[in-house]
Short mmCIF file of N, CA and C and ligand atoms in Angstrom, two decimals:
data_model
loop_
_atom_site.label_atom_id
_atom_site.label_comp_id
_atom_site.label_asym_id
_atom_site.label_seq_id
_atom_site.Cartn_x
_atom_site.Cartn_y
_atom_site.Cartn_z
N UNK A 33 37.30 -58.94 120.59
CA UNK A 33 37.85 -58.09 121.40
C UNK A 33 38.80 -56.66 120.05
N UNK A 34 38.53 -55.47 120.27
CA UNK A 34 38.91 -55.16 119.34
C UNK A 34 40.09 -54.72 119.02
N UNK A 35 40.12 -54.37 117.99
CA UNK A 35 41.76 -53.60 117.17
C UNK A 35 41.76 -52.33 117.38
N UNK A 36 43.08 -52.13 116.68
CA UNK A 36 43.53 -50.19 116.97
C UNK A 36 44.41 -51.09 115.63
N UNK A 37 43.64 -49.55 114.83
CA UNK A 37 44.28 -49.69 113.49
C UNK A 37 44.56 -48.44 112.40
N UNK A 38 45.15 -48.45 111.59
CA UNK A 38 45.93 -47.09 110.79
C UNK A 38 45.11 -46.98 110.09
N UNK A 39 44.34 -46.30 109.41
CA UNK A 39 43.97 -45.94 107.98
C UNK A 39 44.38 -44.62 107.68
N UNK A 40 44.73 -44.64 106.58
CA UNK A 40 44.94 -43.88 105.55
C UNK A 40 43.28 -43.48 104.75
N UNK A 41 43.42 -41.77 104.84
CA UNK A 41 42.75 -41.37 104.19
C UNK A 41 43.64 -40.34 102.95
N UNK A 42 43.62 -41.22 101.19
CA UNK A 42 43.85 -40.15 100.88
C UNK A 42 44.12 -40.17 99.07
N UNK A 43 43.79 -39.21 98.53
CA UNK A 43 43.14 -39.31 97.72
C UNK A 43 43.33 -38.04 96.64
N UNK A 44 42.88 -37.13 95.31
CA UNK A 44 43.19 -35.79 95.27
C UNK A 44 43.47 -35.22 95.48
N UNK A 45 43.85 -33.72 95.14
CA UNK A 45 43.51 -31.84 95.46
C UNK A 45 41.77 -31.61 96.12
N UNK A 46 41.57 -31.52 96.94
CA UNK A 46 39.96 -30.76 97.21
C UNK A 46 38.90 -32.54 96.84
N UNK A 47 39.20 -33.33 96.96
CA UNK A 47 38.04 -34.34 97.31
C UNK A 47 37.78 -34.64 97.77
N UNK A 48 37.40 -34.25 99.81
CA UNK A 48 37.86 -33.71 100.19
C UNK A 48 37.48 -35.09 102.26
N UNK A 49 39.23 -35.19 101.86
CA UNK A 49 39.94 -35.46 102.54
C UNK A 49 39.41 -35.40 104.27
N UNK A 50 40.04 -34.19 104.17
CA UNK A 50 40.43 -33.08 105.28
C UNK A 50 38.49 -32.77 106.14
N UNK A 51 37.64 -33.43 104.91
CA UNK A 51 36.53 -33.11 106.15
C UNK A 51 36.10 -34.17 106.17
N UNK A 52 37.01 -35.35 105.57
CA UNK A 52 35.72 -36.57 106.01
C UNK A 52 36.13 -36.78 107.53
N UNK A 53 37.54 -36.65 107.96
CA UNK A 53 38.03 -36.93 108.18
C UNK A 53 37.16 -36.18 109.94
N UNK A 54 37.05 -35.37 109.58
CA UNK A 54 37.22 -34.03 110.85
C UNK A 54 35.22 -33.91 110.59
N UNK A 55 34.49 -35.18 110.01
CA UNK A 55 32.90 -35.32 110.35
C UNK A 55 33.57 -36.80 110.77
N UNK A 56 34.29 -37.78 111.00
CA UNK A 56 33.99 -39.21 111.88
C UNK A 56 34.41 -38.86 112.75
N UNK A 57 35.78 -37.93 113.48
CA UNK A 57 37.01 -37.67 114.50
C UNK A 57 35.94 -37.52 115.44
N UNK A 58 36.76 -38.28 116.99
CA UNK A 58 35.82 -38.81 118.19
C UNK A 58 36.83 -37.24 118.79
N UNK A 59 37.58 -37.12 118.15
CA UNK A 59 38.25 -35.95 119.19
C UNK A 59 39.29 -34.67 118.15
N UNK A 60 39.47 -33.60 118.84
CA UNK A 60 39.39 -32.54 118.00
C UNK A 60 40.81 -32.89 117.05
N UNK A 61 40.86 -32.78 115.79
CA UNK A 61 41.45 -32.87 113.85
C UNK A 61 42.20 -31.51 114.49
N UNK A 62 43.91 -32.82 114.25
CA UNK A 62 44.86 -32.11 114.37
C UNK A 62 45.73 -31.77 113.22
N UNK A 63 45.11 -30.89 112.12
CA UNK A 63 44.50 -30.69 110.86
C UNK A 63 46.49 -29.21 110.39
N UNK A 64 46.98 -29.35 109.55
CA UNK A 64 48.11 -28.87 108.92
C UNK A 64 47.47 -28.18 107.63
N UNK A 65 46.46 -27.63 107.86
CA UNK A 65 46.50 -26.70 106.62
C UNK A 65 46.56 -25.08 106.68
N UNK A 66 46.86 -24.81 105.50
CA UNK A 66 47.38 -22.81 104.85
C UNK A 66 46.88 -23.36 104.14
N UNK A 67 46.78 -21.20 104.15
CA UNK A 67 46.58 -20.74 103.11
C UNK A 67 46.70 -20.49 101.52
N UNK A 68 45.26 -20.43 100.94
CA UNK A 68 46.08 -21.31 99.31
C UNK A 68 46.90 -20.16 99.11
N UNK A 69 47.52 -19.57 98.24
CA UNK A 69 48.86 -19.11 97.66
C UNK A 69 48.47 -19.21 96.30
N UNK A 70 48.21 -20.07 95.45
CA UNK A 70 48.68 -20.48 93.99
C UNK A 70 47.35 -20.43 93.83
N UNK A 71 46.31 -19.04 93.18
CA UNK A 71 45.69 -19.64 91.73
C UNK A 71 45.07 -20.78 91.92
N UNK A 72 44.85 -21.51 91.71
CA UNK A 72 44.06 -22.73 91.20
C UNK A 72 42.73 -22.51 90.70
N UNK A 73 43.07 -23.14 89.08
CA UNK A 73 41.42 -22.98 88.67
C UNK A 73 40.28 -23.95 88.88
N UNK A 74 39.23 -23.28 89.14
CA UNK A 74 38.13 -23.80 89.76
C UNK A 74 38.11 -24.04 91.45
N UNK A 75 38.80 -23.52 91.82
CA UNK A 75 38.81 -24.03 93.38
C UNK A 75 39.32 -22.11 93.61
N UNK A 76 37.17 -22.69 94.84
CA UNK A 76 37.17 -21.99 95.46
C UNK A 76 37.33 -22.11 97.19
N UNK A 77 38.18 -23.36 97.12
CA UNK A 77 38.45 -22.79 99.04
C UNK A 77 39.95 -22.37 99.27
N UNK A 78 39.37 -22.15 100.26
CA UNK A 78 40.96 -21.42 101.34
C UNK A 78 41.89 -21.27 102.14
N UNK A 79 42.09 -23.13 102.07
CA UNK A 79 42.28 -23.64 102.48
C UNK A 79 43.23 -25.26 102.01
N UNK A 80 43.94 -25.15 102.51
CA UNK A 80 45.13 -27.09 101.45
C UNK A 80 45.35 -27.65 102.71
N UNK A 81 45.20 -29.10 102.65
CA UNK A 81 46.87 -29.15 103.75
C UNK A 81 47.62 -29.14 103.30
N UNK A 82 49.19 -29.16 103.52
CA UNK A 82 50.68 -29.76 103.42
C UNK A 82 52.01 -30.93 103.84
N UNK A 83 50.51 -30.56 105.38
CA UNK A 83 51.72 -31.98 106.01
C UNK A 83 50.84 -33.47 106.41
N UNK A 84 49.61 -33.39 106.56
CA UNK A 84 48.51 -34.77 107.16
C UNK A 84 47.64 -34.42 107.81
N UNK A 85 46.91 -34.82 108.23
CA UNK A 85 45.54 -34.63 109.08
C UNK A 85 45.69 -35.33 109.53
N UNK A 86 45.31 -35.46 111.03
CA UNK A 86 45.05 -37.07 112.24
C UNK A 86 43.68 -36.66 113.86
N UNK A 87 43.08 -38.24 112.53
CA UNK A 87 41.92 -38.31 113.55
C UNK A 87 42.17 -39.44 114.17
N UNK A 88 41.13 -39.64 115.30
CA UNK A 88 41.13 -40.26 115.83
C UNK A 88 39.10 -40.76 116.53
N UNK A 89 39.23 -42.11 115.76
CA UNK A 89 37.00 -43.09 115.76
C UNK A 89 36.99 -44.34 116.55
N UNK A 90 36.46 -43.99 117.93
CA UNK A 90 36.24 -46.12 118.08
C UNK A 90 34.67 -46.14 117.58
N UNK A 91 34.54 -47.57 116.24
CA UNK A 91 33.74 -47.43 115.47
C UNK A 91 33.59 -49.01 115.80
N UNK A 92 32.85 -49.80 116.16
CA UNK A 92 32.00 -50.71 116.62
C UNK A 92 33.07 -51.78 117.55
N UNK A 93 34.47 -51.06 118.74
CA UNK A 93 35.30 -52.17 119.34
C UNK A 93 36.42 -51.90 118.85
N UNK A 94 36.45 -51.33 117.91
CA UNK A 94 37.85 -50.84 117.17
C UNK A 94 38.29 -49.37 117.47
N UNK A 95 39.11 -49.02 117.46
CA UNK A 95 40.21 -47.67 116.87
C UNK A 95 40.80 -47.74 116.66
N UNK A 96 40.08 -46.92 115.10
CA UNK A 96 40.82 -45.39 114.14
C UNK A 96 41.27 -44.84 114.53
N UNK A 97 42.63 -45.23 113.89
CA UNK A 97 44.32 -44.24 113.44
C UNK A 97 43.11 -43.48 111.97
N UNK A 98 43.44 -41.93 111.88
CA UNK A 98 42.91 -42.37 110.34
C UNK A 98 44.08 -40.90 110.27
N UNK A 99 44.46 -41.01 109.39
CA UNK A 99 45.77 -40.00 108.84
C UNK A 99 45.33 -39.84 107.64
N UNK A 100 44.79 -38.44 107.51
CA UNK A 100 45.23 -37.80 105.55
C UNK A 100 46.80 -36.97 105.19
N UNK A 101 45.85 -38.39 104.31
CA UNK A 101 46.84 -36.96 103.45
C UNK A 101 46.53 -35.30 102.44
N UNK A 102 48.03 -34.66 102.53
CA UNK A 102 48.20 -34.35 102.16
C UNK A 102 47.54 -34.39 99.84
N UNK A 103 47.09 -33.44 99.41
CA UNK A 103 46.78 -34.06 97.79
C UNK A 103 47.46 -32.78 97.29
N UNK A 104 47.74 -31.69 97.88
CA UNK A 104 48.87 -31.45 96.02
C UNK A 104 50.31 -32.40 96.01
N UNK A 105 50.12 -32.77 94.47
CA UNK A 105 51.94 -33.86 93.96
C UNK A 105 52.54 -32.53 95.09
N UNK A 106 52.89 -31.89 94.86
CA UNK A 106 54.46 -31.07 95.94
C UNK A 106 53.96 -31.35 96.94
N UNK A 107 54.03 -32.19 98.20
CA UNK A 107 53.45 -32.59 99.29
C UNK A 107 53.56 -34.28 99.49
N UNK A 108 54.06 -34.79 98.13
CA UNK A 108 54.51 -35.81 98.44
C UNK A 108 55.23 -36.61 99.29
N UNK A 109 55.81 -35.89 99.35
CA UNK A 109 57.52 -36.41 100.05
C UNK A 109 56.13 -36.63 101.50
N UNK A 110 55.26 -36.35 101.93
CA UNK A 110 54.45 -36.77 103.04
C UNK A 110 53.62 -38.57 102.65
N UNK A 111 54.00 -38.68 101.66
CA UNK A 111 53.03 -40.46 101.36
C UNK A 111 53.55 -41.61 101.67
N UNK A 112 54.60 -41.39 101.84
CA UNK A 112 55.71 -42.59 102.35
C UNK A 112 55.35 -42.79 103.40
N UNK A 113 55.75 -41.28 103.93
CA UNK A 113 55.47 -41.60 105.54
C UNK A 113 54.62 -42.08 106.59
N UNK A 114 52.86 -40.99 105.27
CA UNK A 114 52.15 -41.36 106.18
C UNK A 114 51.41 -42.91 105.54
N UNK A 115 52.35 -42.96 104.34
CA UNK A 115 51.65 -45.01 104.57
C UNK A 115 52.04 -45.87 105.02
N UNK A 116 53.11 -46.46 106.75
CA UNK A 116 54.40 -47.56 106.71
C UNK A 116 52.94 -47.22 107.72
N UNK A 117 52.73 -49.12 108.05
CA UNK A 117 51.86 -49.26 108.89
C UNK A 117 50.85 -49.31 108.77
N UNK A 118 50.38 -48.99 107.98
CA UNK A 118 48.64 -48.28 107.84
C UNK A 118 48.35 -49.81 107.87
N UNK A 119 46.72 -50.30 108.02
CA UNK A 119 46.47 -51.37 107.74
C UNK A 119 46.33 -51.15 107.08
N UNK A 120 44.79 -50.79 106.09
CA UNK A 120 44.12 -49.73 104.68
C UNK A 120 43.76 -48.88 104.76
N UNK A 121 43.81 -48.14 103.61
CA UNK A 121 43.22 -46.19 103.23
C UNK A 121 41.97 -46.27 102.56
N UNK A 122 41.49 -45.55 102.85
CA UNK A 122 40.22 -44.65 102.22
C UNK A 122 40.38 -44.46 101.13
N UNK A 123 40.69 -44.14 99.76
CA UNK A 123 41.28 -42.76 98.34
C UNK A 123 39.11 -42.28 97.97
N UNK A 124 39.41 -41.05 97.75
CA UNK A 124 37.84 -40.68 97.97
C UNK A 124 38.86 -39.51 96.89
N UNK A 125 37.37 -39.65 96.43
CA UNK A 125 37.40 -39.34 94.03
C UNK A 125 36.33 -38.07 94.28
N UNK A 126 37.04 -36.75 94.24
CA UNK A 126 35.74 -36.13 94.13
C UNK A 126 34.92 -36.04 92.49
N UNK A 127 33.58 -37.10 92.84
CA UNK A 127 32.09 -37.62 91.88
C UNK A 127 32.34 -36.77 91.05
N UNK A 128 32.14 -35.37 91.01
CA UNK A 128 31.29 -33.92 90.61
C UNK A 128 32.55 -33.75 89.74
N UNK A 129 33.95 -33.97 89.77
CA UNK A 129 35.61 -33.26 89.29
C UNK A 129 36.15 -34.77 88.61
N UNK A 130 35.65 -34.98 87.58
CA UNK A 130 36.47 -36.50 87.04
C UNK A 130 37.72 -36.26 85.49
N UNK A 131 37.78 -34.34 86.08
CA UNK A 131 39.60 -34.28 85.50
C UNK A 131 40.16 -34.71 86.81
N UNK A 132 40.33 -35.26 88.44
CA UNK A 132 40.82 -35.54 88.97
C UNK A 132 41.22 -36.71 89.11
N UNK A 133 40.50 -37.66 87.75
CA UNK A 133 40.29 -39.48 87.26
C UNK A 133 42.14 -39.34 87.83
N UNK A 134 42.89 -38.88 86.26
CA UNK A 134 44.07 -39.26 86.23
C UNK A 134 44.91 -39.30 86.99
N UNK A 135 45.36 -38.47 88.76
CA UNK A 135 46.01 -37.99 89.01
C UNK A 135 45.32 -39.15 90.29
N UNK A 136 43.47 -39.76 90.07
CA UNK A 136 43.32 -40.36 91.02
C UNK A 136 43.90 -42.39 91.17
N UNK A 137 43.90 -42.45 89.57
CA UNK A 137 44.76 -43.45 89.24
C UNK A 137 45.93 -43.82 89.96
N UNK A 138 46.78 -42.79 89.61
CA UNK A 138 48.24 -42.78 90.60
C UNK A 138 48.14 -42.65 91.46
N UNK A 139 47.43 -42.16 92.35
CA UNK A 139 47.47 -42.32 93.50
C UNK A 139 47.03 -43.80 94.05
N UNK A 140 46.36 -44.04 92.97
CA UNK A 140 45.72 -46.09 93.55
C UNK A 140 47.08 -46.94 93.21
N UNK A 141 48.62 -46.12 92.54
CA UNK A 141 50.01 -47.18 92.17
C UNK A 141 50.20 -47.06 92.95
N UNK A 142 49.99 -46.02 93.67
CA UNK A 142 51.12 -45.36 94.05
C UNK A 142 51.34 -45.98 96.23
N UNK A 143 49.97 -46.06 96.10
CA UNK A 143 49.41 -46.47 97.51
C UNK A 143 49.69 -48.07 97.28
N UNK A 144 49.10 -48.33 96.72
CA UNK A 144 49.03 -50.26 96.33
C UNK A 144 49.97 -50.87 95.78
N UNK A 145 51.27 -50.61 95.46
CA UNK A 145 52.48 -51.22 95.19
C UNK A 145 53.25 -50.88 96.71
N UNK A 146 53.03 -49.88 97.38
CA UNK A 146 53.59 -49.50 99.18
C UNK A 146 53.49 -50.26 99.73
N UNK A 147 52.13 -50.73 99.64
CA UNK A 147 52.57 -51.95 100.83
C UNK A 147 50.41 -52.99 100.89
N UNK A 148 49.93 -53.21 99.97
CA UNK A 148 49.08 -54.97 99.78
C UNK A 148 48.19 -54.87 100.87
N UNK A 149 47.56 -53.79 101.38
CA UNK A 149 46.11 -53.96 101.87
C UNK A 149 45.32 -53.13 101.41
N UNK A 150 44.09 -53.50 102.21
CA UNK A 150 43.02 -53.25 101.28
C UNK A 150 42.81 -52.13 102.20
N UNK A 151 41.55 -51.53 101.08
CA UNK A 151 41.33 -50.63 100.55
C UNK A 151 39.50 -50.46 99.43
N UNK A 152 39.42 -48.93 100.15
CA UNK A 152 37.83 -48.51 99.70
C UNK A 152 38.12 -47.39 98.53
N UNK A 153 37.42 -47.48 97.83
CA UNK A 153 37.75 -46.22 97.13
C UNK A 153 35.93 -45.74 97.30
N UNK A 154 36.15 -43.95 97.53
CA UNK A 154 34.42 -43.53 98.28
C UNK A 154 34.41 -42.30 96.88
N UNK A 155 32.93 -42.91 96.71
CA UNK A 155 33.03 -41.40 95.25
C UNK A 155 32.25 -41.05 96.11
N UNK A 156 32.75 -39.50 96.87
CA UNK A 156 32.74 -37.96 97.19
C UNK A 156 32.08 -37.56 96.52
N UNK A 157 31.84 -36.79 96.87
CA UNK A 157 30.05 -35.04 96.43
C UNK A 157 29.16 -35.69 96.50
N UNK A 158 28.58 -37.27 96.15
CA UNK A 158 26.99 -37.21 96.12
C UNK A 158 26.67 -36.64 96.24
N UNK A 159 27.00 -35.28 97.08
CA UNK A 159 25.43 -34.74 96.75
C UNK A 159 25.31 -33.33 95.89
N UNK A 160 26.42 -33.37 95.61
CA UNK A 160 26.37 -31.95 93.84
C UNK A 160 25.90 -32.86 93.31
N UNK A 161 24.90 -31.84 92.49
CA UNK A 161 24.49 -32.49 91.12
C UNK A 161 25.19 -32.70 90.01
N UNK A 162 25.04 -33.77 89.05
CA UNK A 162 25.60 -34.15 88.39
C UNK A 162 26.60 -34.81 88.39
N UNK A 163 26.61 -35.19 90.31
CA UNK A 163 27.99 -36.01 90.08
C UNK A 163 27.98 -37.14 89.82
N UNK A 164 29.42 -38.03 89.31
CA UNK A 164 29.54 -38.93 89.18
C UNK A 164 27.91 -40.06 89.88
N UNK A 165 28.37 -41.23 89.10
CA UNK A 165 27.11 -42.54 90.31
C UNK A 165 29.01 -42.84 90.45
N UNK A 166 28.78 -43.95 91.42
CA UNK A 166 30.35 -44.80 91.47
C UNK A 166 29.78 -45.78 90.50
N UNK A 167 29.32 -45.99 89.66
CA UNK A 167 29.52 -46.96 88.55
C UNK A 167 30.84 -46.10 87.63
N UNK A 168 29.82 -44.70 87.40
CA UNK A 168 30.23 -44.64 86.30
C UNK A 168 31.59 -44.39 86.22
N UNK A 169 31.90 -43.77 88.12
CA UNK A 169 32.94 -43.75 88.61
C UNK A 169 33.90 -44.06 87.69
N UNK A 170 33.69 -46.28 88.91
CA UNK A 170 34.69 -47.81 88.40
C UNK A 170 34.80 -47.27 86.77
N UNK A 171 34.37 -46.96 85.56
CA UNK A 171 34.44 -47.30 84.45
C UNK A 171 35.92 -45.81 84.21
N UNK A 172 35.75 -44.60 84.34
CA UNK A 172 36.68 -43.98 85.28
C UNK A 172 38.12 -44.45 84.76
N UNK A 173 37.94 -44.69 86.52
CA UNK A 173 38.77 -45.37 87.32
C UNK A 173 39.64 -46.55 86.42
N UNK A 174 38.82 -46.94 85.60
CA UNK A 174 39.34 -48.31 84.60
C UNK A 174 39.46 -49.37 85.95
N UNK A 175 39.15 -49.41 87.61
CA UNK A 175 39.10 -50.80 87.64
C UNK A 175 38.17 -51.94 87.37
N UNK A 176 38.56 -52.36 87.81
CA UNK A 176 37.59 -54.23 88.16
C UNK A 176 36.80 -54.53 89.04
N UNK A 177 35.97 -55.20 88.80
CA UNK A 177 34.89 -55.93 89.84
C UNK A 177 35.28 -55.95 91.52
N UNK A 178 36.86 -56.02 91.45
CA UNK A 178 37.60 -56.47 93.13
C UNK A 178 37.14 -55.94 93.60
N UNK A 179 36.77 -54.39 93.32
CA UNK A 179 37.59 -52.81 93.82
C UNK A 179 36.02 -52.02 94.21
N UNK A 180 36.46 -52.10 95.43
CA UNK A 180 35.23 -51.49 96.27
C UNK A 180 34.75 -50.45 96.29
N UNK A 181 33.75 -49.33 95.43
CA UNK A 181 33.49 -48.05 95.58
C UNK A 181 32.17 -48.32 96.35
N UNK A 182 32.36 -47.17 97.20
CA UNK A 182 31.51 -47.00 98.04
C UNK A 182 30.84 -45.13 97.73
N UNK A 183 29.48 -45.37 97.28
CA UNK A 183 28.72 -43.93 97.39
C UNK A 183 29.88 -42.20 98.84
N UNK A 184 29.95 -41.60 98.68
CA UNK A 184 29.87 -40.88 99.80
C UNK A 184 30.15 -38.83 99.79
N UNK A 185 29.59 -38.83 101.50
CA UNK A 185 29.04 -37.00 101.04
C UNK A 185 29.73 -37.48 102.89
N UNK A 186 31.42 -36.28 101.86
CA UNK A 186 32.32 -36.09 103.64
C UNK A 186 31.76 -35.44 104.70
N UNK A 187 30.55 -35.02 104.28
CA UNK A 187 30.25 -33.69 105.89
C UNK A 187 29.07 -34.59 106.14
N UNK A 188 28.68 -35.40 106.05
CA UNK A 188 27.57 -36.69 106.50
C UNK A 188 28.24 -37.84 107.19
N UNK A 189 28.93 -37.83 108.59
CA UNK A 189 29.05 -38.81 109.13
C UNK A 189 28.31 -40.04 108.88
N UNK A 190 27.28 -40.93 109.14
CA UNK A 190 26.33 -42.01 109.17
C UNK A 190 26.89 -41.85 107.25
N UNK A 191 27.61 -41.34 106.00
CA UNK A 191 27.97 -41.74 105.16
C UNK A 191 28.98 -42.47 105.59
N UNK A 192 30.46 -40.97 105.82
CA UNK A 192 31.76 -41.42 106.47
C UNK A 192 31.86 -42.49 107.51
N UNK A 193 30.45 -43.07 108.04
CA UNK A 193 31.04 -44.36 109.30
C UNK A 193 30.52 -45.37 108.44
N UNK A 194 29.43 -45.78 106.85
CA UNK A 194 29.49 -46.69 106.34
C UNK A 194 31.00 -46.83 105.30
N UNK A 195 31.48 -46.12 105.41
CA UNK A 195 33.07 -46.39 104.01
C UNK A 195 34.15 -46.76 105.18
N UNK A 196 34.39 -46.60 106.20
CA UNK A 196 35.08 -47.15 107.58
C UNK A 196 34.62 -48.23 108.14
N UNK A 197 33.62 -48.43 108.32
CA UNK A 197 32.39 -50.03 108.20
C UNK A 197 33.35 -50.96 107.49
N UNK A 198 32.00 -50.28 105.78
CA UNK A 198 32.98 -51.27 105.13
C UNK A 198 34.28 -51.69 105.31
N UNK A 199 35.59 -50.80 105.31
CA UNK A 199 36.83 -51.37 105.51
C UNK A 199 37.23 -52.26 106.41
N UNK A 200 36.71 -51.32 107.88
CA UNK A 200 37.57 -52.96 108.91
C UNK A 200 37.02 -53.84 108.55
N UNK A 201 35.81 -54.24 107.60
CA UNK A 201 35.08 -55.47 107.45
C UNK A 201 36.13 -56.48 106.42
N UNK A 202 36.75 -55.92 105.52
CA UNK A 202 38.21 -56.10 105.20
C UNK A 202 39.96 -56.16 105.79
N UNK A 203 39.00 -55.60 106.67
CA UNK A 203 40.79 -55.59 106.81
C UNK A 203 41.03 -57.22 108.34
N1 GTP B 393 29.21 -31.16 98.22
C1 GTP B 393 30.55 -31.77 98.09
N2 GTP B 393 30.91 -30.58 98.86
C2 GTP B 393 32.45 -31.55 99.37
C3 GTP B 393 32.19 -32.24 99.97
N3 GTP B 393 33.28 -33.00 101.24
C4 GTP B 393 34.50 -31.76 100.41
N4 GTP B 393 33.94 -30.87 100.65
C5 GTP B 393 34.62 -29.29 99.75
O1 GTP B 393 34.94 -29.77 98.59
C6 GTP B 393 35.82 -28.55 99.36
C7 GTP B 393 37.48 -29.40 99.27
O2 GTP B 393 37.68 -30.07 100.58
P1 GTP B 393 39.20 -30.77 102.08
O3 GTP B 393 38.14 -31.33 102.57
O4 GTP B 393 39.18 -29.67 101.89
O5 GTP B 393 39.61 -31.38 100.73
P2 GTP B 393 40.96 -32.17 101.05
O6 GTP B 393 40.88 -33.76 99.80
O7 GTP B 393 41.33 -33.20 102.23
O8 GTP B 393 41.40 -31.41 100.12
P3 GTP B 393 43.58 -31.29 99.58
O9 GTP B 393 44.04 -30.84 101.69
O10 GTP B 393 43.97 -29.34 100.12
O11 GTP B 393 44.57 -32.33 99.13
C8 GTP B 393 35.39 -27.83 100.82
O12 GTP B 393 34.72 -26.79 100.71
C9 GTP B 393 34.92 -28.89 101.59
O13 GTP B 393 33.97 -28.13 101.95
C10 GTP B 393 30.65 -33.61 99.87
O14 GTP B 393 30.85 -34.68 100.02
N5 GTP B 393 30.66 -32.58 99.76
MG1 MG B 394 42.91 -31.76 103.68
#
């Protein structure tokens, strides 16, 4: 019988969380994106998530409720709220920007210590030239072999689906 799961999609600023959810969601995603008002170095995108994204997808008999977090630390008050009663989470990292690795490490700590649930790390933006491989990202994040890291391209449905299917198998 199919189950209903709450999955949190987290990761540093601009890792691709909103795009990940929009690519796979069966319904119009409820997002809370606002214009970026402050200049952020190296960032060309116009919008950022300030509270959450919400999407939903039917996957092999199961229903996944996808809750995306804001990436910017000044909206971190939302993280606890979104993490409540989650069944698992996906942590996206921009593989083309390893400067965000420290932030990703902090997020892994925050989310694993809040709730002991299965999680998968998605080495996102694999389509960008020069992106770090999942193996390289694993070394940068200093995580052990027990944690699963999968390659990902957030704009590709098959790719997002693979990541979520893998996570669901662990639930
Ligand atoms: N090439 C490439 N670009 C991506 C990919 N995923 C996301 N992007 C781009 O990266 C930028 C950030 O994507 P978002 O989905 O806004 O990232 P986010 O994690 O929701 O960002 P915040 O909410 O601001 O923390 C956008 O310009 C996306 O189009 C990917 O897999 N490949
Ligand atoms: Mg976002």
